[in-house]
Amino acid sequence: SSELTQDPAVSVALGQTVRITCQGDSLRSYYASWYQQKPGQAPVLVIYNKNNRPSGIPDRFSGSSSGDTASLTITGAQAEDEADYYCHSRDSSGKHNYVFGTGTKVTVL
Amino acid sequence: QVQLQESGPGLVKPSQTLSLTCTVSGASISRGGYYWSWIRQHPGKGLEWIGNIYYSGSTYYNPSLKSRVTMSVDTSNNQFSLKLSSATAADTAVYYCARLAYDSSVYYFDYWGQGTLVTVSS
């Protein structure tokens, strides 16, 4: 099955920009979706279909994709953006399997 | 607004079957167009997809859990369920139910339940 690899942790100064990447073979076939998870809470969808935001998600969140790598960018990070972020896609094996990324802890300084 | 709510025992004895139900409101499972999923998260760890079920009853399971997982759907009560047999301490996790939306080459979990902690212990 496919794997999606993310950097374990990144930090960003308040108001600055941070990019989180997700790498895996399945991303050549399927777009990644991205989820934000704060401690003790369920994940929340923040980006899907490469760069679509669900209602209520601030426009400082954006997504992009190239080859086997997807990226989530937070432009003008806020304190409330401190969380774990996971990418996700369907497995490229041709079967209905789904895989999550290893997760990135974002710290806002 | 679509809402999902997990329910079931918070404590399961080793070797027994872990059973959870997800009740959906604000959307009809039988309408189709979405898969209904179970995802778990071990304490302090990442997310692990367990499986999907369609309203018709078609199921897709994580290969690593396939031998122990059974999912079912009850359209009359707008619920779907998870059974994980032969539970061990390694199955201790927060279990989430979620709705999986899809369109061509994109799949995404757009609604999640709040999650329920299941502990496997004697």
PDB file of C-alpha atoms in Angstrom:
ATOM      1  CA  SER A   1       0.000   0.000   0.000  1.00  0.00           C
ATOM      2  CA  SER A   2       1.009   3.638  -0.441  1.00  0.00           C
ATOM      3  CA  GLU A   3       2.507   5.805   2.235  1.00  0.00           C
ATOM      4  CA  LEU A   4       2.254   9.557   2.657  1.00  0.00           C
ATOM      5  CA  THR A   5       5.248  11.181   4.296  1.00  0.00           C
ATOM      6  CA  GLN A   6       5.157  14.492   6.159  1.00  0.00           C
ATOM      7  CA  ASP A   7       7.752  16.374   8.181  1.00  0.00           C
ATOM      8  CA  PRO A   8       7.079  15.665  11.875  1.00  0.00           C
ATOM      9  CA  ALA A   9       7.144  19.287  12.992  1.00  0.00           C
ATOM     10  CA  VAL A  10       7.491  22.827  11.732  1.00  0.00           C
ATOM     11  CA  SER A  11       7.369  26.175  13.445  1.00  0.00           C
ATOM     12  CA  VAL A  12       6.298  29.567  12.162  1.00  0.00           C
ATOM     13  CA  ALA A  13       6.374  33.052  13.604  1.00  0.00           C
ATOM     14  CA  LEU A  14       3.033  34.707  14.167  1.00  0.00           C
ATOM     15  CA  GLY A  15       1.852  36.315  10.948  1.00  0.00           C
ATOM     16  CA  GLN A  16       4.413  34.575   8.777  1.00  0.00           C
ATOM     17  CA  THR A  17       3.932  31.863   6.149  1.00  0.00           C
ATOM     18  CA  VAL A  18       4.469  28.141   6.572  1.00  0.00           C
ATOM     19  CA  ARG A  19       4.247  25.337   4.035  1.00  0.00           C
ATOM     20  CA  ILE A  20       3.612  21.728   4.976  1.00  0.00           C
ATOM     21  CA  THR A  21       4.410  19.039   2.446  1.00  0.00           C
ATOM     22  CA  CYS A  22       3.086  15.539   1.880  1.00  0.00           C
ATOM     23  CA  GLN A  23       4.873  13.111  -0.399  1.00  0.00           C
ATOM     24  CA  GLY A  24       3.688   9.810  -1.808  1.00  0.00           C
ATOM     25  CA  ASP A  25       3.142   7.884  -5.020  1.00  0.00           C
ATOM     26  CA  SER A  26      -0.640   8.018  -4.655  1.00  0.00           C
ATOM     27  CA  LEU A  27      -0.507  11.787  -5.133  1.00  0.00           C
ATOM     28  CA  ARG A  28       0.371  11.224  -8.786  1.00  0.00           C
ATOM     29  CA  SER A  29      -3.133   9.776  -9.212  1.00  0.00           C
ATOM     30  CA  TYR A  30      -5.266  11.437  -6.560  1.00  0.00           C
ATOM     31  CA  TYR A  31      -5.438  14.878  -5.019  1.00  0.00           C
ATOM     32  CA  ALA A  32      -4.642  15.196  -1.340  1.00  0.00           C
ATOM     33  CA  SER A  33      -7.046  16.496   1.235  1.00  0.00           C
ATOM     34  CA  TRP A  34      -5.805  18.177   4.395  1.00  0.00           C
ATOM     35  CA  TYR A  35      -7.074  18.047   7.969  1.00  0.00           C
ATOM     36  CA  GLN A  36      -6.369  20.165  11.021  1.00  0.00           C
ATOM     37  CA  GLN A  37      -6.537  18.503  14.412  1.00  0.00           C
ATOM     38  CA  LYS A  38      -6.285  20.332  17.702  1.00  0.00           C
ATOM     39  CA  PRO A  39      -5.694  18.475  20.983  1.00  0.00           C
ATOM     40  CA  GLY A  40      -8.691  16.490  22.117  1.00  0.00           C
ATOM     41  CA  GLN A  41     -10.705  17.327  19.005  1.00  0.00           C
ATOM     42  CA  ALA A  42     -11.718  15.532  15.868  1.00  0.00           C
ATOM     43  CA  PRO A  43      -9.910  16.388  12.634  1.00  0.00           C
ATOM     44  CA  VAL A  44     -11.386  19.161  10.526  1.00  0.00           C
ATOM     45  CA  LEU A  45     -11.174  19.298   6.736  1.00  0.00           C
ATOM     46  CA  VAL A  46      -9.308  22.428   5.628  1.00  0.00           C
ATOM     47  CA  ILE A  47      -8.412  21.736   1.973  1.00  0.00           C
ATOM     48  CA  TYR A  48      -9.744  19.299  -0.614  1.00  0.00           C
ATOM     49  CA  ASN A  49      -9.526  18.828  -4.385  1.00  0.00           C
ATOM     50  CA  LYS A  50      -6.093  20.423  -4.526  1.00  0.00           C
ATOM     51  CA  ASN A  51      -7.130  23.923  -3.388  1.00  0.00           C
ATOM     52  CA  ASN A  52     -10.765  24.039  -2.295  1.00  0.00           C
ATOM     53  CA  ARG A  53     -11.698  25.261   1.177  1.00  0.00           C
ATOM     54  CA  PRO A  54     -14.876  24.145   2.971  1.00  0.00           C
ATOM     55  CA  SER A  55     -17.166  26.841   4.218  1.00  0.00           C
ATOM     56  CA  GLY A  56     -15.770  28.496   7.337  1.00  0.00           C
ATOM     57  CA  ILE A  57     -12.109  27.769   6.632  1.00  0.00           C
ATOM     58  CA  PRO A  58     -10.096  31.009   6.422  1.00  0.00           C
ATOM     59  CA  ASP A  59      -8.560  31.904   3.086  1.00  0.00           C
ATOM     60  CA  ARG A  60      -5.097  31.958   4.635  1.00  0.00           C
ATOM     61  CA  PHE A  61      -5.181  28.178   4.055  1.00  0.00           C
ATOM     62  CA  SER A  62      -4.309  27.093   0.521  1.00  0.00           C
ATOM     63  CA  GLY A  63      -3.240  23.932  -1.218  1.00  0.00           C
ATOM     64  CA  SER A  64      -1.140  22.970  -4.209  1.00  0.00           C
ATOM     65  CA  SER A  65       0.169  19.854  -5.851  1.00  0.00           C
ATOM     66  CA  SER A  66       2.959  18.814  -8.187  1.00  0.00           C
ATOM     67  CA  GLY A  67       3.961  15.301  -9.100  1.00  0.00           C
ATOM     68  CA  ASP A  68       4.112  13.159  -5.985  1.00  0.00           C
ATOM     69  CA  THR A  69       4.001  16.075  -3.554  1.00  0.00           C
ATOM     70  CA  ALA A  70       1.087  18.040  -2.135  1.00  0.00           C
ATOM     71  CA  SER A  71       1.473  21.156  -0.038  1.00  0.00           C
ATOM     72  CA  LEU A  72      -0.627  23.049   2.469  1.00  0.00           C
ATOM     73  CA  THR A  73       0.319  26.687   2.971  1.00  0.00           C
ATOM     74  CA  ILE A  74      -0.792  28.920   5.814  1.00  0.00           C
ATOM     75  CA  THR A  75      -0.232  32.551   4.839  1.00  0.00           C
ATOM     76  CA  GLY A  76      -0.201  34.824   7.865  1.00  0.00           C
ATOM     77  CA  ALA A  77      -0.320  32.120  10.513  1.00  0.00           C
ATOM     78  CA  GLN A  78      -2.424  32.822  13.584  1.00  0.00           C
ATOM     79  CA  ALA A  79      -2.074  31.433  17.081  1.00  0.00           C
ATOM     80  CA  GLU A  80      -5.200  29.342  16.545  1.00  0.00           C
ATOM     81  CA  ASP A  81      -3.523  27.564  13.616  1.00  0.00           C
ATOM     82  CA  GLU A  82      -1.244  25.707  16.012  1.00  0.00           C
ATOM     83  CA  ALA A  83      -2.313  22.094  15.527  1.00  0.00           C
ATOM     84  CA  ASP A  84      -1.475  18.793  13.911  1.00  0.00           C
ATOM     85  CA  TYR A  85      -2.050  18.615  10.171  1.00  0.00           C
ATOM     86  CA  TYR A  86      -2.636  15.426   8.200  1.00  0.00           C
ATOM     87  CA  CYS A  87      -2.803  14.850   4.478  1.00  0.00           C
ATOM     88  CA  HIS A  88      -4.884  12.045   2.997  1.00  0.00           C
ATOM     89  CA  SER A  89      -5.544  10.417  -0.341  1.00  0.00           C
ATOM     90  CA  ARG A  90      -6.816   7.264  -1.878  1.00  0.00           C
ATOM     91  CA  ASP A  91      -4.213   4.549  -2.295  1.00  0.00           C
ATOM     92  CA  SER A  92      -2.911   4.228  -5.862  1.00  0.00           C
ATOM     93  CA  SER A  93      -2.940   0.424  -5.770  1.00  0.00           C
ATOM     94  CA  GLY A  94      -6.230   0.426  -7.666  1.00  0.00           C
ATOM     95  CA  LYS A  95      -8.112  -0.861  -4.661  1.00  0.00           C
ATOM     96  CA  HIS A  96     -10.408   1.118  -2.415  1.00  0.00           C
ATOM     97  CA  ASN A  97      -7.780   1.760   0.214  1.00  0.00           C
ATOM     98  CA  TYR A  98      -7.114   5.091   1.838  1.00  0.00           C
ATOM     99  CA  VAL A  99      -4.029   6.430   3.548  1.00  0.00           C
ATOM    100  CA  PHE A 100      -3.244   9.303   5.877  1.00  0.00           C
ATOM    101  CA  GLY A 101       0.020  11.140   6.092  1.00  0.00           C
ATOM    102  CA  THR A 102       2.253  10.790   9.107  1.00  0.00           C
ATOM    103  CA  GLY A 103       1.209  14.196  10.394  1.00  0.00           C
ATOM    104  CA  THR A 104       2.943  17.528  10.961  1.00  0.00           C
ATOM    105  CA  LYS A 105       2.846  19.439  14.224  1.00  0.00           C
ATOM    106  CA  VAL A 106       2.692  23.168  13.492  1.00  0.00           C
ATOM    107  CA  THR A 107       3.872  25.465  16.284  1.00  0.00           C
ATOM    108  CA  VAL A 108       3.122  29.188  16.030  1.00  0.00           C
ATOM    109  CA  LEU A 109       5.800  31.195  17.823  1.00  0.00           C
TER     110      LEU A 109
ATOM    111  CA  GLN B   1     -25.819  20.481   8.975  1.00  0.00           C
ATOM    112  CA  VAL B   2     -24.498  16.930   8.809  1.00  0.00           C
ATOM    113  CA  GLN B   3     -23.629  15.431  12.170  1.00  0.00           C
ATOM    114  CA  LEU B   4     -22.176  12.075  13.114  1.00  0.00           C
ATOM    115  CA  GLN B   5     -22.136  10.558  16.588  1.00  0.00           C
ATOM    116  CA  GLU B   6     -20.273   7.460  17.695  1.00  0.00           C
ATOM    117  CA  SER B   7     -21.662   5.240  20.427  1.00  0.00           C
ATOM    118  CA  GLY B   8     -20.624   2.020  22.086  1.00  0.00           C
ATOM    119  CA  PRO B   9     -18.718   0.575  25.031  1.00  0.00           C
ATOM    120  CA  GLY B  10     -15.675   2.487  26.150  1.00  0.00           C
ATOM    121  CA  LEU B  11     -14.094  -0.617  27.631  1.00  0.00           C
ATOM    122  CA  VAL B  12     -13.669  -3.952  25.889  1.00  0.00           C
ATOM    123  CA  LYS B  13     -12.014  -7.046  27.267  1.00  0.00           C
ATOM    124  CA  PRO B  14      -9.147  -8.641  25.335  1.00  0.00           C
ATOM    125  CA  SER B  15     -10.254 -11.255  22.784  1.00  0.00           C
ATOM    126  CA  GLN B  16     -13.778  -9.823  22.715  1.00  0.00           C
ATOM    127  CA  THR B  17     -15.363  -7.937  19.838  1.00  0.00           C
ATOM    128  CA  LEU B  18     -15.221  -4.159  19.782  1.00  0.00           C
ATOM    129  CA  SER B  19     -18.554  -2.815  18.522  1.00  0.00           C
ATOM    130  CA  LEU B  20     -19.402   0.782  17.652  1.00  0.00           C
ATOM    131  CA  THR B  21     -22.307   2.501  15.948  1.00  0.00           C
ATOM    132  CA  CYS B  22     -22.366   5.826  14.155  1.00  0.00           C
ATOM    133  CA  THR B  23     -25.651   7.706  13.977  1.00  0.00           C
ATOM    134  CA  VAL B  24     -25.950  10.203  11.150  1.00  0.00           C
ATOM    135  CA  SER B  25     -28.212  13.237  11.193  1.00  0.00           C
ATOM    136  CA  GLY B  26     -28.701  15.941   8.615  1.00  0.00           C
ATOM    137  CA  ALA B  27     -28.054  13.561   5.709  1.00  0.00           C
ATOM    138  CA  SER B  28     -29.537  10.294   4.553  1.00  0.00           C
ATOM    139  CA  ILE B  29     -27.147   7.374   4.213  1.00  0.00           C
ATOM    140  CA  SER B  30     -29.517   5.737   1.729  1.00  0.00           C
ATOM    141  CA  ARG B  31     -29.372   8.666  -0.659  1.00  0.00           C
ATOM    142  CA  GLY B  32     -25.992   7.495  -1.920  1.00  0.00           C
ATOM    143  CA  GLY B  33     -23.139   9.590  -3.274  1.00  0.00           C
ATOM    144  CA  TYR B  34     -20.928   9.122  -0.217  1.00  0.00           C
ATOM    145  CA  TYR B  35     -19.065   6.411   1.598  1.00  0.00           C
ATOM    146  CA  TRP B  36     -19.325   6.093   5.355  1.00  0.00           C
ATOM    147  CA  SER B  37     -16.083   5.436   7.155  1.00  0.00           C
ATOM    148  CA  TRP B  38     -14.354   4.433  10.341  1.00  0.00           C
ATOM    149  CA  ILE B  39     -10.978   5.894  11.276  1.00  0.00           C
ATOM    150  CA  ARG B  40      -9.001   5.415  14.462  1.00  0.00           C
ATOM    151  CA  GLN B  41      -6.199   7.163  16.253  1.00  0.00           C
ATOM    152  CA  HIS B  42      -3.967   5.428  18.754  1.00  0.00           C
ATOM    153  CA  PRO B  43      -3.025   7.597  21.750  1.00  0.00           C
ATOM    154  CA  GLY B  44      -0.547  10.237  20.656  1.00  0.00           C
ATOM    155  CA  LYS B  45      -0.344   8.794  17.149  1.00  0.00           C
ATOM    156  CA  GLY B  46      -1.625   9.523  13.660  1.00  0.00           C
ATOM    157  CA  LEU B  47      -4.835   8.645  11.868  1.00  0.00           C
ATOM    158  CA  GLU B  48      -5.512   5.151  10.532  1.00  0.00           C
ATOM    159  CA  TRP B  49      -8.279   4.383   8.034  1.00  0.00           C
ATOM    160  CA  ILE B  50     -10.234   1.282   9.047  1.00  0.00           C
ATOM    161  CA  GLY B  51     -12.825   0.923   6.316  1.00  0.00           C
ATOM    162  CA  ASN B  52     -15.691   2.301   4.243  1.00  0.00           C
ATOM    163  CA  ILE B  53     -19.227   1.184   3.595  1.00  0.00           C
ATOM    164  CA  TYR B  54     -21.682   2.321   0.953  1.00  0.00           C
ATOM    165  CA  TYR B  55     -25.430   2.472   1.535  1.00  0.00           C
ATOM    166  CA  SER B  56     -25.793  -0.638  -0.618  1.00  0.00           C
ATOM    167  CA  GLY B  57     -23.641  -2.573   1.823  1.00  0.00           C
ATOM    168  CA  SER B  58     -20.471  -2.666  -0.264  1.00  0.00           C
ATOM    169  CA  THR B  59     -17.473  -2.580   2.024  1.00  0.00           C
ATOM    170  CA  TYR B  60     -13.783  -1.791   1.721  1.00  0.00           C
ATOM    171  CA  TYR B  61     -11.379  -2.529   4.550  1.00  0.00           C
ATOM    172  CA  ASN B  62      -7.814  -1.676   5.449  1.00  0.00           C
ATOM    173  CA  PRO B  63      -5.826  -4.760   4.430  1.00  0.00           C
ATOM    174  CA  SER B  64      -4.028  -4.750   7.777  1.00  0.00           C
ATOM    175  CA  LEU B  65      -7.350  -5.127   9.637  1.00  0.00           C
ATOM    176  CA  LYS B  66      -9.457  -6.902   7.050  1.00  0.00           C
ATOM    177  CA  SER B  67      -9.476 -10.291   8.766  1.00  0.00           C
ATOM    178  CA  ARG B  68     -11.021  -8.807  11.916  1.00  0.00           C
ATOM    179  CA  VAL B  69     -13.281  -6.015  10.622  1.00  0.00           C
ATOM    180  CA  THR B  70     -16.934  -6.127   9.723  1.00  0.00           C
ATOM    181  CA  MET B  71     -18.927  -3.043   8.820  1.00  0.00           C
ATOM    182  CA  SER B  72     -22.671  -2.895   8.314  1.00  0.00           C
ATOM    183  CA  VAL B  73     -25.279  -0.279   7.492  1.00  0.00           C
ATOM    184  CA  ASP B  74     -28.814   0.233   8.839  1.00  0.00           C
ATOM    185  CA  THR B  75     -30.504   2.665   6.480  1.00  0.00           C
ATOM    186  CA  SER B  76     -33.790   2.564   8.370  1.00  0.00           C
ATOM    187  CA  ASN B  77     -32.100   4.101  11.405  1.00  0.00           C
ATOM    188  CA  ASN B  78     -29.513   6.066   9.401  1.00  0.00           C
ATOM    189  CA  GLN B  79     -26.676   4.302  11.151  1.00  0.00           C
ATOM    190  CA  PHE B  80     -23.609   2.316  10.270  1.00  0.00           C
ATOM    191  CA  SER B  81     -21.551   0.087  12.499  1.00  0.00           C
ATOM    192  CA  LEU B  82     -18.107  -1.337  13.098  1.00  0.00           C
ATOM    193  CA  LYS B  83     -17.165  -4.659  14.602  1.00  0.00           C
ATOM    194  CA  LEU B  84     -13.526  -5.497  15.313  1.00  0.00           C
ATOM    195  CA  SER B  85     -13.038  -9.033  16.521  1.00  0.00           C
ATOM    196  CA  SER B  86     -10.338 -10.514  18.743  1.00  0.00           C
ATOM    197  CA  ALA B  87      -9.524  -7.142  20.270  1.00  0.00           C
ATOM    198  CA  THR B  88      -6.150  -6.595  21.907  1.00  0.00           C
ATOM    199  CA  ALA B  89      -4.537  -3.715  23.742  1.00  0.00           C
ATOM    200  CA  ALA B  90      -3.214  -2.571  20.357  1.00  0.00           C
ATOM    201  CA  ASP B  91      -6.798  -1.701  19.407  1.00  0.00           C
ATOM    202  CA  THR B  92      -7.019   0.876  22.193  1.00  0.00           C
ATOM    203  CA  ALA B  93      -7.671   4.107  20.325  1.00  0.00           C
ATOM    204  CA  VAL B  94     -10.069   6.935  19.653  1.00  0.00           C
ATOM    205  CA  TYR B  95     -12.479   5.750  16.973  1.00  0.00           C
ATOM    206  CA  TYR B  96     -14.029   8.261  14.593  1.00  0.00           C
ATOM    207  CA  CYS B  97     -16.811   7.832  12.104  1.00  0.00           C
ATOM    208  CA  ALA B  98     -16.757  10.122   9.097  1.00  0.00           C
ATOM    209  CA  ARG B  99     -18.368  10.762   5.728  1.00  0.00           C
ATOM    210  CA  LEU B 100     -16.164  10.240   2.686  1.00  0.00           C
ATOM    211  CA  ALA B 101     -17.035  12.443  -0.265  1.00  0.00           C
ATOM    212  CA  TYR B 102     -15.587  11.798  -3.698  1.00  0.00           C
ATOM    213  CA  ASP B 103     -15.473  13.259  -7.161  1.00  0.00           C
ATOM    214  CA  SER B 104     -13.295  11.807  -9.893  1.00  0.00           C
ATOM    215  CA  SER B 105      -9.751  11.849  -8.510  1.00  0.00           C
ATOM    216  CA  VAL B 106     -10.420  13.436  -5.152  1.00  0.00           C
ATOM    217  CA  TYR B 107     -11.612  11.829  -1.949  1.00  0.00           C
ATOM    218  CA  TYR B 108     -12.073  13.670   1.326  1.00  0.00           C
ATOM    219  CA  PHE B 109     -13.668  13.228   4.742  1.00  0.00           C
ATOM    220  CA  ASP B 110     -15.941  16.232   4.997  1.00  0.00           C
ATOM    221  CA  TYR B 111     -17.762  15.446   8.235  1.00  0.00           C
ATOM    222  CA  TRP B 112     -16.467  13.678  11.341  1.00  0.00           C
ATOM    223  CA  GLY B 113     -17.922  12.480  14.580  1.00  0.00           C
ATOM    224  CA  GLN B 114     -16.400  13.742  17.812  1.00  0.00           C
ATOM    225  CA  GLY B 115     -14.662  10.421  18.393  1.00  0.00           C
ATOM    226  CA  THR B 116     -14.971   7.853  21.139  1.00  0.00           C
ATOM    227  CA  LEU B 117     -12.158   6.342  23.163  1.00  0.00           C
ATOM    228  CA  VAL B 118     -12.205   2.584  23.327  1.00  0.00           C
ATOM    229  CA  THR B 119      -9.864   0.907  25.772  1.00  0.00           C
ATOM    230  CA  VAL B 120      -9.107  -2.786  25.508  1.00  0.00           C
ATOM    231  CA  SER B 121      -8.236  -4.063  28.937  1.00  0.00           C
ATOM    232  CA  SER B 122      -9.235  -6.772  31.376  1.00  0.00           C
TER     233      SER B 122
END
